Amino acid sequence: MKLKQLIEFDKKHIWHPYSSATNPLDSLVVKQAKGVNIELEDGKILLDGMSSWWSVIHGYNNPVLNEALVNQSKKMAHVMFGGLTHKPAIELTKLLLEIVPKGLTRVFYSDSGSVAVEVAMKMALQFWYAKGDNSKNSFVTIKNGYHGDTWHAMSVCDPETGMHHIFNNKLAKQYFLPAPKSKFSENFDFDEIKPIVELFENQSGNIAAFILEPIVQGAGGMLFYNRQYLIEVKKLCKKYDILLIADEIATGFARTGELFACNYANITPDIMCVGKALTGGYLSFAATFCTENVAKIISNASPKVFMHGPTFMGNPLACAVALSSIKLLLKKDWKSNIKRIEKKLGNYLFEIKKLEAVADVRVLGAIGVVEMKKPVDMKIIQKQFLEQNIWMRPFGKLVYTMPPFVISNSDLDKLTKGICNVISGK
Ligand SMILES: *Cc1c(COP(=O)(O)O)cnc(C)c1O
């Protein structure tokens, strides 16, 4: 098929994320990708500003990760996890337990971030069930959150920017607190904890767990909030007997400048989800961690088992590549590398803060965000980014970048200059 036919076929038969089947925008056809470059079928090479949604931290076609994947495929691509186990899962778990917040001792592997969130929520519900508490059935979360597209995950996404307006009466009703206001690098306003206390005073008997994205709210607004908020939430959850679920699916594996965003507050949640960058963007894979206490309570009461078990649980290929990706991350001085990216992102991006159309510019770790005053026109802005030879995927008012960690200084200049050129209309 010719390129044009490929695109037409795609448009006619294949759904893309959040797209129309009858009136979709054209998708670019990718031929291959290497490092920070995405090569299209028409020969154009784009500099990647997205890490394929937070995941490709070591760049595309990474020789170390390729090798891990190929080697494992020669042993076995998959075996069922019921009754069987394997070294890739065991070695991965050993390494993960060394780096996740202290006190998380148990892991449940699943196939995607949304499923990891479902598993986390189910764990919380089964925890209270095992304790004989039949009223702690709801969840509390903060506005502007995003936790995935599956059913229960959707119920704790922001009620306005999420999908509540469509599935309104069909979703479980959860408690929504105002989004944290105090910014990451500003002083904390202790008034922010008042609504939490008030809710907990009245409703803690109905709340199984508090679920939130620590420090960085991703798809719900790309907001960076104060670490004290997280510290206070942890304290209050403990005081009012509510489990804390940290969704680190976007923030995990150094993206924010700490290995996990919870480390900014020095807290250990009761349950924690990771995904996205877990396999360096190679395979869809996720994990839900919990404390010894949560695991034991669930397992001590009838039915004595945790009621979940995906077909591809603990997939050996995914475990092997995840192990290799985390080793590669830890081998390098990731902290100063993220600092380098943070500084470079700020260099140009803060210059456009003064533009009339720009509401805010913020940078944290390897995340750069330009918030516009009005929503961008995807069709127009996508074309403008193409002209700059960079790959960006803005949404709503947010033009944001989280490049692969292997990006060079000169490519960071190219990326941020390209963003500035598009936004300032050059
Ligand atoms: C992406 C994301 C999810 C969902 O992960 P999928 O792999 O897309 O199912 C959940 N929570 C957060 C914070 C995310 O960024």
Short mmCIF file of C-alpha atoms and ligand atoms in Angstrom, two decimals:
data_model
loop_
_atom_site.label_atom_id
_atom_site.label_comp_id
_atom_site.label_asym_id
_atom_site.label_seq_id
_atom_site.Cartn_x
_atom_site.Cartn_y
_atom_site.Cartn_z
CA MET A 1 0.00 0.00 0.00
CA LYS A 2 1.09 3.54 -0.69
CA LEU A 3 1.41 5.97 2.21
CA LYS A 4 -1.84 7.71 1.36
CA GLN A 5 -3.68 4.39 1.29
CA LEU A 6 -2.19 3.40 4.62
CA ILE A 7 -3.49 6.58 6.22
CA GLU A 8 -6.92 6.17 4.62
CA PHE A 9 -7.17 2.54 5.76
CA ASP A 10 -6.17 3.56 9.27
CA LYS A 11 -8.78 6.30 9.35
CA LYS A 12 -11.46 3.98 8.05
CA HIS A 13 -10.93 1.04 10.41
CA ILE A 14 -8.75 1.78 13.43
CA TRP A 15 -9.72 3.63 16.57
CA HIS A 16 -7.07 5.90 18.09
CA PRO A 17 -7.12 7.31 21.64
CA TYR A 18 -10.07 9.62 22.20
CA SER A 19 -10.84 9.84 18.49
CA SER A 20 -13.79 9.91 16.17
CA ALA A 21 -14.42 6.91 13.92
CA THR A 22 -16.14 9.00 11.30
CA ASN A 23 -14.21 12.24 11.35
CA PRO A 24 -10.69 11.50 12.65
CA LEU A 25 -7.63 13.68 12.13
CA ASP A 26 -4.83 12.15 10.04
CA SER A 27 -2.33 10.07 12.01
CA LEU A 28 1.35 10.20 11.09
CA VAL A 29 2.69 6.85 9.97
CA VAL A 30 5.84 5.92 11.88
CA LYS A 31 8.43 3.76 10.16
CA GLN A 32 10.90 3.38 13.01
CA ALA A 33 12.29 5.21 16.00
CA LYS A 34 15.71 5.41 17.57
CA GLY A 35 16.92 7.32 20.62
CA VAL A 36 14.91 10.54 20.69
CA ASN A 37 14.01 10.44 17.00
CA ILE A 38 10.80 9.22 15.41
CA GLU A 39 11.12 8.57 11.68
CA LEU A 40 7.98 8.76 9.57
CA GLU A 41 7.22 6.71 6.47
CA ASP A 42 7.64 9.85 4.35
CA GLY A 43 11.23 10.18 5.57
CA LYS A 44 10.67 13.06 7.97
CA ILE A 45 12.45 12.75 11.31
CA LEU A 46 10.81 14.21 14.42
CA LEU A 47 12.42 14.96 17.77
CA ASP A 48 10.30 13.32 20.45
CA GLY A 49 8.94 15.60 23.17
CA MET A 50 6.49 13.07 24.64
CA SER A 51 8.35 9.85 25.55
CA SER A 52 5.21 8.19 24.17
CA TRP A 53 3.19 9.38 27.18
CA TRP A 54 5.83 9.30 29.91
CA SER A 55 7.07 5.81 29.14
CA VAL A 56 10.10 5.75 26.83
CA ILE A 57 12.64 7.06 29.34
CA HIS A 58 15.74 5.51 27.73
CA GLY A 59 14.77 6.41 24.16
CA TYR A 60 13.48 4.18 21.38
CA ASN A 61 15.21 1.07 20.12
CA ASN A 62 17.56 1.00 23.07
CA PRO A 63 20.22 -1.71 22.56
CA VAL A 64 20.26 -2.77 26.23
CA LEU A 65 16.48 -3.16 26.44
CA ASN A 66 16.37 -4.83 23.01
CA GLU A 67 18.83 -7.41 24.23
CA ALA A 68 16.87 -8.12 27.41
CA LEU A 69 13.73 -8.65 25.36
CA VAL A 70 15.37 -10.87 22.74
CA ASN A 71 17.18 -12.97 25.33
CA GLN A 72 14.03 -13.56 27.33
CA SER A 73 12.05 -14.43 24.18
CA LYS A 74 14.48 -17.28 23.55
CA LYS A 75 13.64 -18.74 26.96
CA MET A 76 9.88 -18.11 27.02
CA ALA A 77 7.68 -15.22 26.05
CA HIS A 78 4.99 -16.18 28.49
CA VAL A 79 3.81 -18.73 31.01
CA MET A 80 0.74 -18.49 33.19
CA PHE A 81 1.37 -17.06 36.67
CA GLY A 82 -1.14 -19.27 38.46
CA GLY A 83 0.96 -21.99 40.08
CA LEU A 84 4.08 -21.00 38.11
CA THR A 85 6.73 -18.35 38.68
CA HIS A 86 10.06 -17.38 37.08
CA LYS A 87 13.32 -15.56 37.58
CA PRO A 88 12.39 -12.42 35.62
CA ALA A 89 9.47 -11.77 38.01
CA ILE A 90 11.51 -12.61 41.10
CA GLU A 91 14.53 -10.52 40.13
CA LEU A 92 12.36 -7.59 39.07
CA THR A 93 10.49 -7.71 42.38
CA LYS A 94 13.74 -7.83 44.35
CA LEU A 95 14.96 -4.68 42.65
CA LEU A 96 11.62 -2.87 42.84
CA LEU A 97 11.28 -3.53 46.56
CA GLU A 98 14.70 -1.96 47.10
CA ILE A 99 13.66 1.31 45.47
CA VAL A 100 9.96 1.84 46.26
CA PRO A 101 9.06 3.70 49.48
CA LYS A 102 10.04 1.70 52.54
CA GLY A 103 7.32 -0.55 53.95
CA LEU A 104 5.83 -1.66 50.63
CA THR A 105 6.60 -5.36 50.61
CA ARG A 106 4.07 -7.02 48.32
CA VAL A 107 3.51 -6.64 44.61
CA PHE A 108 0.71 -7.51 42.20
CA TYR A 109 1.61 -7.38 38.49
CA SER A 110 -0.95 -6.51 35.82
CA ASP A 111 -1.07 -5.41 32.21
CA SER A 112 -1.76 -1.68 32.27
CA GLY A 113 -1.97 1.35 34.49
CA SER A 114 -5.75 1.40 34.59
CA VAL A 115 -5.81 -2.23 35.68
CA ALA A 116 -3.21 -1.49 38.36
CA VAL A 117 -5.59 1.19 39.68
CA GLU A 118 -8.54 -1.23 39.60
CA VAL A 119 -6.39 -3.71 41.53
CA ALA A 120 -5.46 -1.02 44.08
CA MET A 121 -9.09 -0.04 44.61
CA LYS A 122 -10.13 -3.68 44.89
CA MET A 123 -7.36 -4.26 47.45
CA ALA A 124 -8.68 -1.38 49.54
CA LEU A 125 -12.24 -2.69 49.39
CA GLN A 126 -11.20 -6.24 50.18
CA PHE A 127 -9.09 -4.92 53.08
CA TRP A 128 -12.17 -3.46 54.79
CA TYR A 129 -14.29 -6.46 53.83
CA ALA A 130 -11.73 -8.72 55.54
CA LYS A 131 -11.94 -6.52 58.63
CA GLY A 132 -15.69 -7.05 58.71
CA ASP A 133 -16.43 -3.42 57.91
CA ASN A 134 -19.27 -3.26 55.41
CA SER A 135 -19.67 0.48 55.22
CA LYS A 136 -16.23 1.64 53.99
CA ASN A 137 -17.13 1.29 50.31
CA SER A 138 -16.33 4.68 48.78
CA PHE A 139 -13.19 6.50 47.70
CA VAL A 140 -12.06 10.06 48.15
CA THR A 141 -9.87 11.87 45.67
CA ILE A 142 -8.89 15.37 44.60
CA LYS A 143 -10.18 17.31 41.61
CA ASN A 144 -8.07 17.48 38.41
CA GLY A 145 -7.01 13.87 38.92
CA TYR A 146 -6.57 11.19 36.31
CA HIS A 147 -6.38 7.48 37.12
CA GLY A 148 -7.21 5.67 33.90
CA ASP A 149 -10.07 4.76 31.61
CA THR A 150 -11.47 1.56 33.09
CA TRP A 151 -14.64 1.55 35.13
CA HIS A 152 -13.68 2.22 38.72
CA ALA A 153 -10.58 4.18 37.75
CA MET A 154 -12.87 6.46 35.77
CA SER A 155 -15.02 7.14 38.84
CA VAL A 156 -12.08 8.88 40.55
CA CYS A 157 -11.02 10.95 37.52
CA ASP A 158 -11.87 14.65 37.60
CA PRO A 159 -15.66 14.95 37.31
CA GLU A 160 -15.39 17.78 34.79
CA THR A 161 -12.37 16.99 32.62
CA GLY A 162 -12.91 13.25 33.00
CA MET A 163 -15.77 11.28 31.50
CA HIS A 164 -18.36 11.82 34.21
CA HIS A 165 -20.50 14.03 32.03
CA ILE A 166 -21.14 11.06 29.72
CA PHE A 167 -21.30 8.24 32.24
CA ASN A 168 -22.68 10.42 35.00
CA ASN A 169 -25.32 8.21 36.60
CA LYS A 170 -23.59 4.97 35.77
CA LEU A 171 -20.37 5.51 37.71
CA ALA A 172 -19.86 4.88 41.40
CA LYS A 173 -20.24 8.13 43.34
CA GLN A 174 -17.02 9.12 45.05
CA TYR A 175 -15.96 12.04 47.24
CA PHE A 176 -14.12 14.86 45.50
CA LEU A 177 -12.00 17.33 47.45
CA PRO A 178 -10.75 20.60 45.94
CA ALA A 179 -7.47 20.19 44.04
CA PRO A 180 -4.40 21.21 46.08
CA LYS A 181 -3.68 24.91 45.56
CA SER A 182 -0.28 25.57 47.10
CA LYS A 183 2.26 25.17 44.37
CA PHE A 184 5.27 22.91 44.50
CA SER A 185 7.83 25.63 45.18
CA GLU A 186 5.69 28.01 47.23
CA ASN A 187 4.71 28.04 50.90
CA PHE A 188 1.95 25.72 52.00
CA ASP A 189 -1.37 27.23 52.99
CA PHE A 190 -2.55 25.13 55.93
CA ASP A 191 -6.16 26.17 55.25
CA GLU A 192 -6.01 23.58 52.50
CA ILE A 193 -6.43 20.76 54.96
CA LYS A 194 -9.71 22.12 56.36
CA PRO A 195 -11.96 20.49 53.70
CA ILE A 196 -10.14 17.19 54.19
CA VAL A 197 -10.66 17.24 57.95
CA GLU A 198 -14.27 18.25 57.52
CA LEU A 199 -14.97 15.40 55.11
CA PHE A 200 -13.13 12.86 57.24
CA GLU A 201 -14.95 13.99 60.39
CA ASN A 202 -18.29 13.32 58.73
CA GLN A 203 -17.65 10.51 56.31
CA SER A 204 -14.59 8.50 57.32
CA GLY A 205 -16.90 5.59 58.15
CA ASN A 206 -17.82 5.36 54.46
CA ILE A 207 -14.37 5.85 52.95
CA ALA A 208 -12.15 2.90 52.07
CA ALA A 209 -9.25 4.87 50.65
CA PHE A 210 -7.90 8.21 49.48
CA ILE A 211 -6.49 7.90 45.96
CA LEU A 212 -4.32 10.60 44.41
CA GLU A 213 -1.40 11.30 42.10
CA PRO A 214 1.46 12.43 44.35
CA ILE A 215 2.96 15.91 43.59
CA VAL A 216 2.16 15.93 39.85
CA GLN A 217 -1.42 15.77 38.58
CA GLY A 218 -0.86 14.55 35.03
CA ALA A 219 -3.57 14.16 32.40
CA GLY A 220 -6.00 16.13 34.58
CA GLY A 221 -4.07 19.40 34.30
CA MET A 222 -0.28 18.96 34.54
CA LEU A 223 -0.20 20.66 37.95
CA PHE A 224 2.63 20.48 40.49
CA TYR A 225 1.48 20.80 44.07
CA ASN A 226 3.10 21.26 47.46
CA ARG A 227 4.72 18.30 49.20
CA GLN A 228 3.20 19.42 52.52
CA TYR A 229 -0.24 18.60 51.13
CA LEU A 230 0.87 15.00 50.69
CA ILE A 231 2.38 14.92 54.18
CA GLU A 232 -0.90 16.20 55.67
CA VAL A 233 -3.01 13.74 53.66
CA LYS A 234 -0.88 10.87 54.91
CA LYS A 235 -1.27 12.04 58.53
CA LEU A 236 -5.03 12.50 58.23
CA CYS A 237 -5.54 9.14 56.50
CA LYS A 238 -3.74 7.49 59.37
CA LYS A 239 -5.70 9.39 61.99
CA TYR A 240 -9.11 8.65 60.43
CA ASP A 241 -8.38 5.05 59.44
CA ILE A 242 -8.45 5.56 55.67
CA LEU A 243 -6.03 3.79 53.33
CA LEU A 244 -3.82 5.93 51.09
CA ILE A 245 -3.36 4.90 47.45
CA ALA A 246 -0.59 6.72 45.56
CA ASP A 247 -0.96 6.54 41.79
CA GLU A 248 2.66 6.88 40.59
CA ILE A 249 1.88 5.59 37.10
CA ALA A 250 2.99 8.85 35.47
CA THR A 251 5.43 10.08 38.13
CA GLY A 252 7.33 6.87 38.87
CA PHE A 253 10.92 6.18 37.82
CA ALA A 254 12.49 9.61 38.25
CA ARG A 255 10.31 11.74 35.95
CA THR A 256 9.73 14.36 38.66
CA GLY A 257 13.32 14.44 39.93
CA GLU A 258 12.79 11.82 42.64
CA LEU A 259 12.56 8.09 41.89
CA PHE A 260 8.97 8.25 43.12
CA ALA A 261 7.06 11.47 43.79
CA CYS A 262 6.11 10.16 47.27
CA ASN A 263 9.79 10.61 48.17
CA TYR A 264 9.31 14.40 48.06
CA ALA A 265 7.09 14.01 51.13
CA ASN A 266 9.03 11.08 52.56
CA ILE A 267 5.85 9.05 52.92
CA THR A 268 4.89 5.45 52.32
CA PRO A 269 1.35 4.98 51.02
CA ASP A 270 -0.57 1.82 51.94
CA ILE A 271 -0.95 0.98 48.26
CA MET A 272 1.01 2.29 45.28
CA CYS A 273 0.61 1.87 41.51
CA VAL A 274 3.33 2.11 38.86
CA GLY A 275 3.11 1.62 35.11
CA LYS A 276 4.07 3.70 32.06
CA ALA A 277 7.91 3.94 32.40
CA LEU A 278 8.12 0.58 34.23
CA THR A 279 9.28 -1.22 31.06
CA GLY A 280 11.01 1.81 29.56
CA GLY A 281 8.07 2.01 27.18
CA TYR A 282 8.62 -1.42 25.66
CA LEU A 283 5.54 -3.33 26.79
CA SER A 284 2.31 -2.58 28.57
CA PHE A 285 2.92 -3.58 32.16
CA ALA A 286 2.05 -2.28 35.62
CA ALA A 287 2.37 -3.12 39.28
CA THR A 288 0.39 -2.47 42.44
CA PHE A 289 2.35 -2.54 45.71
CA CYS A 290 0.99 -2.76 49.21
CA THR A 291 2.22 -2.92 52.78
CA GLU A 292 2.56 -6.11 54.79
CA ASN A 293 -0.44 -5.01 56.85
CA VAL A 294 -2.77 -4.65 53.85
CA ALA A 295 -1.61 -7.98 52.39
CA LYS A 296 -2.00 -9.85 55.69
CA ILE A 297 -5.43 -8.50 56.56
CA ILE A 298 -6.76 -9.41 53.11
CA SER A 299 -5.32 -12.91 53.38
CA ASN A 300 -6.37 -13.64 56.95
CA ALA A 301 -10.12 -13.47 56.43
CA SER A 302 -12.36 -15.44 54.12
CA PRO A 303 -12.02 -15.94 51.13
CA LYS A 304 -8.34 -15.81 52.24
CA VAL A 305 -7.16 -14.94 48.74
CA PHE A 306 -6.99 -11.67 46.82
CA MET A 307 -9.63 -11.91 44.11
CA HIS A 308 -7.79 -10.91 40.95
CA GLY A 309 -5.60 -12.70 38.36
CA PRO A 310 -5.07 -11.43 34.83
CA THR A 311 -4.15 -13.89 32.05
CA PHE A 312 -0.89 -12.11 31.31
CA MET A 313 0.01 -11.48 34.94
CA GLY A 314 3.78 -11.30 35.51
CA ASN A 315 4.55 -11.68 31.80
CA PRO A 316 8.22 -12.74 31.56
CA LEU A 317 9.04 -10.52 28.58
CA ALA A 318 7.67 -7.50 30.39
CA CYS A 319 9.44 -8.45 33.64
CA ALA A 320 12.77 -8.93 31.84
CA VAL A 321 12.62 -5.63 30.02
CA ALA A 322 11.42 -3.80 33.16
CA LEU A 323 14.33 -5.23 35.13
CA SER A 324 16.73 -4.12 32.44
CA SER A 325 15.17 -0.64 32.24
CA ILE A 326 15.37 -0.03 35.99
CA LYS A 327 18.95 -1.28 36.14
CA LEU A 328 19.86 1.08 33.32
CA LEU A 329 18.18 3.97 35.12
CA LEU A 330 19.98 3.27 38.41
CA LYS A 331 23.33 2.74 36.73
CA LYS A 332 23.43 6.34 35.61
CA ASP A 333 23.39 9.43 37.80
CA TRP A 334 19.69 9.92 37.11
CA LYS A 335 19.31 12.72 39.65
CA SER A 336 21.77 15.11 38.05
CA ASN A 337 20.54 14.08 34.61
CA ILE A 338 16.97 15.08 35.50
CA LYS A 339 18.32 18.34 37.00
CA ARG A 340 20.10 19.01 33.72
CA ILE A 341 16.87 18.48 31.75
CA GLU A 342 14.89 20.60 34.23
CA LYS A 343 17.32 23.49 33.87
CA LYS A 344 17.37 23.27 30.07
CA LEU A 345 13.57 23.09 29.82
CA GLY A 346 13.31 26.23 31.93
CA ASN A 347 15.87 28.16 29.89
CA TYR A 348 13.60 28.89 26.94
CA LEU A 349 10.16 28.01 28.23
CA PHE A 350 10.16 30.65 31.00
CA GLU A 351 10.88 33.29 28.34
CA ILE A 352 7.42 32.86 26.81
CA LYS A 353 5.60 33.21 30.12
CA LYS A 354 5.17 36.90 29.38
CA LEU A 355 3.28 36.30 26.12
CA GLU A 356 -0.33 37.44 26.03
CA ALA A 357 -1.68 33.99 25.08
CA VAL A 358 0.24 32.17 27.82
CA ALA A 359 -1.38 31.70 31.25
CA ASP A 360 1.50 29.91 33.00
CA VAL A 361 4.78 28.11 32.47
CA ARG A 362 5.98 25.47 34.92
CA VAL A 363 8.81 22.99 35.00
CA LEU A 364 9.46 20.13 37.41
CA GLY A 365 12.04 17.44 36.79
CA ALA A 366 11.82 16.32 33.19
CA ILE A 367 8.36 17.84 32.70
CA GLY A 368 7.79 21.20 31.01
CA VAL A 369 4.34 22.73 30.77
CA VAL A 370 3.06 25.79 28.93
CA GLU A 371 -0.53 26.48 29.92
CA MET A 372 -2.36 28.61 27.41
CA LYS A 373 -5.28 30.91 28.19
CA LYS A 374 -7.42 29.24 25.52
CA PRO A 375 -7.56 25.63 24.31
CA VAL A 376 -5.28 24.96 21.35
CA ASP A 377 -6.60 23.85 17.97
CA MET A 378 -5.08 20.40 17.64
CA LYS A 379 -5.20 20.32 13.85
CA ILE A 380 -3.40 23.64 13.45
CA ILE A 381 -0.85 23.26 16.24
CA GLN A 382 0.08 19.73 15.23
CA LYS A 383 1.03 21.04 11.78
CA GLN A 384 3.07 23.84 13.31
CA PHE A 385 5.02 21.38 15.47
CA LEU A 386 5.67 19.26 12.39
CA GLU A 387 7.17 22.29 10.68
CA GLN A 388 9.56 22.56 13.65
CA ASN A 389 10.37 18.84 13.29
CA ILE A 390 9.26 18.03 16.82
CA TRP A 391 6.65 15.60 18.07
CA MET A 392 4.25 17.09 20.59
CA ARG A 393 0.71 16.15 21.55
CA PRO A 394 -0.97 19.00 23.43
CA PHE A 395 -4.43 18.71 24.94
CA GLY A 396 -6.89 21.40 25.93
CA LYS A 397 -4.93 24.43 27.12
CA LEU A 398 -1.81 22.43 27.81
CA VAL A 399 1.27 22.32 25.63
CA TYR A 400 3.60 20.06 27.55
CA THR A 401 6.73 18.03 27.08
CA MET A 402 8.37 15.16 28.94
CA PRO A 403 11.27 14.07 26.76
CA PRO A 404 13.19 10.80 27.03
CA PHE A 405 15.92 11.11 29.71
CA VAL A 406 18.59 10.41 27.06
CA ILE A 407 17.90 13.69 25.25
CA SER A 408 21.04 15.76 24.65
CA ASN A 409 21.44 19.42 25.55
CA SER A 410 21.38 20.49 21.91
CA ASP A 411 18.18 18.50 21.30
CA LEU A 412 16.66 20.08 24.41
CA ASP A 413 17.45 23.48 22.91
CA LYS A 414 15.86 22.42 19.64
CA LEU A 415 12.77 21.10 21.43
CA THR A 416 12.18 24.11 23.66
CA LYS A 417 12.97 26.59 20.87
CA GLY A 418 10.50 24.74 18.63
CA ILE A 419 7.80 24.97 21.31
CA CYS A 420 8.50 28.69 21.77
CA ASN A 421 8.41 29.32 18.03
CA VAL A 422 5.01 27.65 17.70
CA ILE A 423 3.52 29.42 20.70
CA SER A 424 4.86 32.83 19.79
CA GLY A 425 3.75 32.31 16.18
CA LYS A 426 7.18 32.57 14.61
C1 LIG B 1 -1.67 6.87 32.29
C2 LIG B 1 -2.17 6.86 33.66
C3 LIG B 1 -3.04 5.84 34.10
C4 LIG B 1 -3.57 4.76 33.19
O1 LIG B 1 -2.59 3.95 32.66
P1 LIG B 1 -2.89 3.08 31.33
O2 LIG B 1 -1.66 2.26 31.14
O3 LIG B 1 -3.12 4.08 30.23
O4 LIG B 1 -4.10 2.26 31.60
C5 LIG B 1 -3.43 5.86 35.44
N1 LIG B 1 -2.99 6.82 36.28
C6 LIG B 1 -2.15 7.80 35.89
C7 LIG B 1 -1.68 8.80 36.88
C8 LIG B 1 -1.72 7.86 34.57
O5 LIG B 1 -0.92 8.86 34.17
#
